[in-house]
Amino acid sequence: MTFKRLSTALVALAASSALYAADYPTRNINYVVPFAAGGAVDFTGRLIADAAPEFFDGKKFIVKNMPGGGAVIGQTYVSAAPADGYTLLATTSSIINNAMTKQVEYNLDSFTPLALFNLDPEVIVTSGKSDVKTLDDFLQAAKSGNVSIATPGNATSHHIAALSLAQKEDLSFRYVHNASAAMQLQQIMGNHVQAGFMSLGEAIGLVSDGNLHILAVLDSSRSQLAPNIPTFEEQTGRSMQWGTFRGIAAPAGLPDEVAESLEKRLGELLTSPKFIARMKDSGYQVNYRDADAFEAYLNNTAEQMKQVLPLLDTSS
Amino acid sequence: MDYAALFSAGLHIFSLWPLLSLLAGVTLGLVVGSIPGLNDTITLAVLVPITFAMPSDIAFPLLVGVYCSACFGGAFPAILLKIPGTASSVLTAVDGHAMVQKGQAGLALGIATYSSAFAGVISALVLMFFAPVLAEYALNFGPAEYFSLSILGLSTVIGMAAGNAMKSALSCLLGLLVAMIGMSPESGFPRFTFGSFWLFDGLPLTPILIGLFGLSVVFEMMAKPAHETAHAAAPKTPIRFADMLLSGQMIKRLMPTWLSAAALGNLVGILPGAGMLVAIYMAYERVRRRFGTQCGQGLPEGVAAPEAANNSVVASSMVPLLSLGIPGNSTSALFLGALLIQGLRPGPSLFNDSPDVAYLIVGSFLVANILMFPIGLLLARLVPNLINQIPQSLLAAAIACLCFTGAFAISNSLFGILVALAFGLLGFLFNRMHVPLSPFILALVLAPVIERAYFQSMSISGGSISYFFTQPLSLTMLIFTILFMLWPLYKRLHRRLPSQQAA
């Protein structure tokens, strides 16, 4: 009798461990942000973590900041973490250019893309007080090499955007690299440099007060956030697209059930009205793409980067 | 200026919930500030997402309270144990702890409390009434001005070790060398990284500070025989309130120091990216020039100046955020997030569009600094007596635990602990050889700013050095730098001449 009970218990135990993967999630999930606390990636990560328990059976997302090495530290950590669905990476374009420009132990294939939730098109801005009023003025001046450009840092996505435009349009910029987006803004608004490249989300709030002026949006169509601002293509007839993105990935080699479960739950979270409303309040649009679409987007961006990266001279 | 909105916001702060959350914020800030490794930025990063669900009149008083009092909280361990709780109290430790050893622990804590509250209130008033004007001034600071300001800041290390310029120079140069580790800001070329990504962004500042100031004290305690350490750290006699209340005479004596430190803090604080350390070093330098070798021996002004300067930086760092939308440092960047969550866009229109919240925030800064005074005194009365009851060996272990936890928490990795250990040893050696630590820190913080500003200026001017001298603000600061550097020389000559005449 006792034996029978014990064996039933054992069978039940065996059954439950076989179901382990399907039972995902059974514990809290680490959400690794490869940047210091306080930035946009950290901030949106905390918005996601705040909404997570509702979609992950009450389990929490624990935001772990792992800054260092231009996001390499956090990205390496996740690429080497167990592929069990309990470690996720806040994914940005740095995952692509780090793998291309630095001697890291991972590449795009080391990760399973799960969802993309935010696309922010690049804009060219000048100070509200600047003499450069139009994109035409800007391009003319830049041809003769008299335009200084503030960037939030060497080899950032915004620096690469400027390099890419310079290559396409045969321009030469003087680069003024900063340590943060705040310092970049200070130099543009103080009219110490002629122009700057940043994402629309960062610039839009400063336009209405007249402190910043957006010359062009580098996207295929106008943004809903700024329907009055024309694209580069509209003004010149030539296509120029650039932007930053924010997504979520896991280590490569996730069990299929876990990957499916994660993709479904994240999709529900990221498209829930409550999450979208909170993102909107904080100045971010939600542009959800599922795992396959995100993967395609990543590969496409990687192609685009490959063409520009030789311009990044890090040898001097 | 919308006085009606200001007045109603003022009244609103004194209703139950806003006041309670402000109180909670101030207390929390004091606690996290006093723990090495925890600071205002990390606390706010955790708190901001929680404020989603809160109405703005509870969220902002809470955040403002933490921000205001964290750097004051750092003064407690700085004075009592010579371990700065936050980077902003590295200089407070020097004279503060010397006062403790002279048996003036109560007075030192009292001065820190008065100075922080006084300067905090002044800068809150500046934020309230002059924010837009000052923000315009801040925008005038371009690369040339940042370069000259940092050079001016660096010139304050001259003679920082009383009478030992060589040791100061050594410390400063070592700091510059350590600052070279990591990616070049101009070209992205990795320097001294030996292929390790941990070194790519340079060594992280917080673990370095934890090592230099926290672990070095632990090593010091270990190196001393047991019977000596019994008297080492905190004061033995209980501190009474009477010890902490300053006499009218003392207030009169410290007033010039408070005013000049607050003015410096306000001016430097509104510059995005210039930072708190420049302000406290410049304020301390003023005191050092006035009192010479008395500095570092437990001089009341040596506590008053950095504490007044750091608290005035807090409110003034909100000036560019509230009036331009540019966050002045990483902590005010979190306020930007908090504002956006509440559906507010910082910038010139903030005070017109949502005066209730805008004035609630600036009002909270004022009231938080006032609340800090009684809460600070209360803690100053309780904490030292508590520390006294801990046996010294346990205290050393407890400090080591806090240091390791803090160093780990910065990047969730052992690397932070290794950095802290390495710099703990360095700090221990510095102390043994009487090499001052402060030039090291200043050089470490300013070197990247100087390098970046130099390359930026060269890029803008097309490689012309004269750029630094043709901008009036920049030129003025460079002239002051030269005067600062020649001052000790002049003083020495001045002293020698009369003595020669006498002979």
CSV table of N, CA and C in Angstrom, one decimal, chain A residues 35 39-40 47 142 202 204 207 210 215 289 293 295 299 311:
chain,number,residue,atom,x,y,z
A,35,PHE,N,23.5,48.1,-20.4
A,35,PHE,CA,23.8,49.5,-20.2
A,35,PHE,C,23.6,49.9,-18.8
A,39,GLY,N,19.2,54.9,-18.9
A,39,GLY,CA,19.1,55.2,-20.3
A,39,GLY,C,17.7,54.7,-20.9
A,40,ALA,N,17.5,54.9,-22.2
A,40,ALA,CA,16.3,54.5,-22.8
A,40,ALA,C,16.1,53.0,-22.8
A,47,LEU,N,9.8,49.2,-18.0
A,47,LEU,CA,8.4,49.2,-18.4
A,47,LEU,C,7.9,47.8,-18.7
A,142,ALA,N,27.7,71.2,-46.2
A,142,ALA,CA,28.4,70.0,-45.8
A,142,ALA,C,29.3,69.6,-47.0
A,202,GLU,N,14.1,61.4,-29.3
A,202,GLU,CA,14.9,62.2,-28.4
A,202,GLU,C,14.6,63.7,-28.8
A,204,ILE,N,11.9,65.1,-30.6
A,204,ILE,CA,10.6,65.7,-30.8
A,204,ILE,C,10.1,66.6,-29.7
A,207,VAL,N,11.3,70.3,-30.0
A,207,VAL,CA,11.0,71.0,-31.2
A,207,VAL,C,9.9,72.1,-31.0
A,210,GLY,N,10.9,75.4,-29.8
A,210,GLY,CA,11.8,76.1,-30.7
A,210,GLY,C,13.3,76.0,-30.4
A,215,LEU,N,15.6,69.0,-39.6
A,215,LEU,CA,15.7,69.2,-41.1
A,215,LEU,C,15.0,68.1,-41.9
A,289,ARG,N,7.1,43.7,-33.9
A,289,ARG,CA,7.4,42.8,-34.9
A,289,ARG,C,7.6,41.4,-34.2
A,293,ALA,N,10.0,38.3,-38.1
A,293,ALA,CA,10.2,39.7,-38.7
A,293,ALA,C,11.4,40.4,-38.1
A,295,GLU,N,14.0,38.9,-36.8
A,295,GLU,CA,15.2,38.3,-37.3
A,295,GLU,C,15.6,38.8,-38.7
A,299,ASN,N,19.0,41.0,-39.8
A,299,ASN,CA,19.8,40.6,-40.9
A,299,ASN,C,20.0,41.7,-41.9
A,311,LEU,N,34.2,52.6,-42.9
A,311,LEU,CA,34.5,54.0,-42.8
A,311,LEU,C,34.9,54.4,-41.3
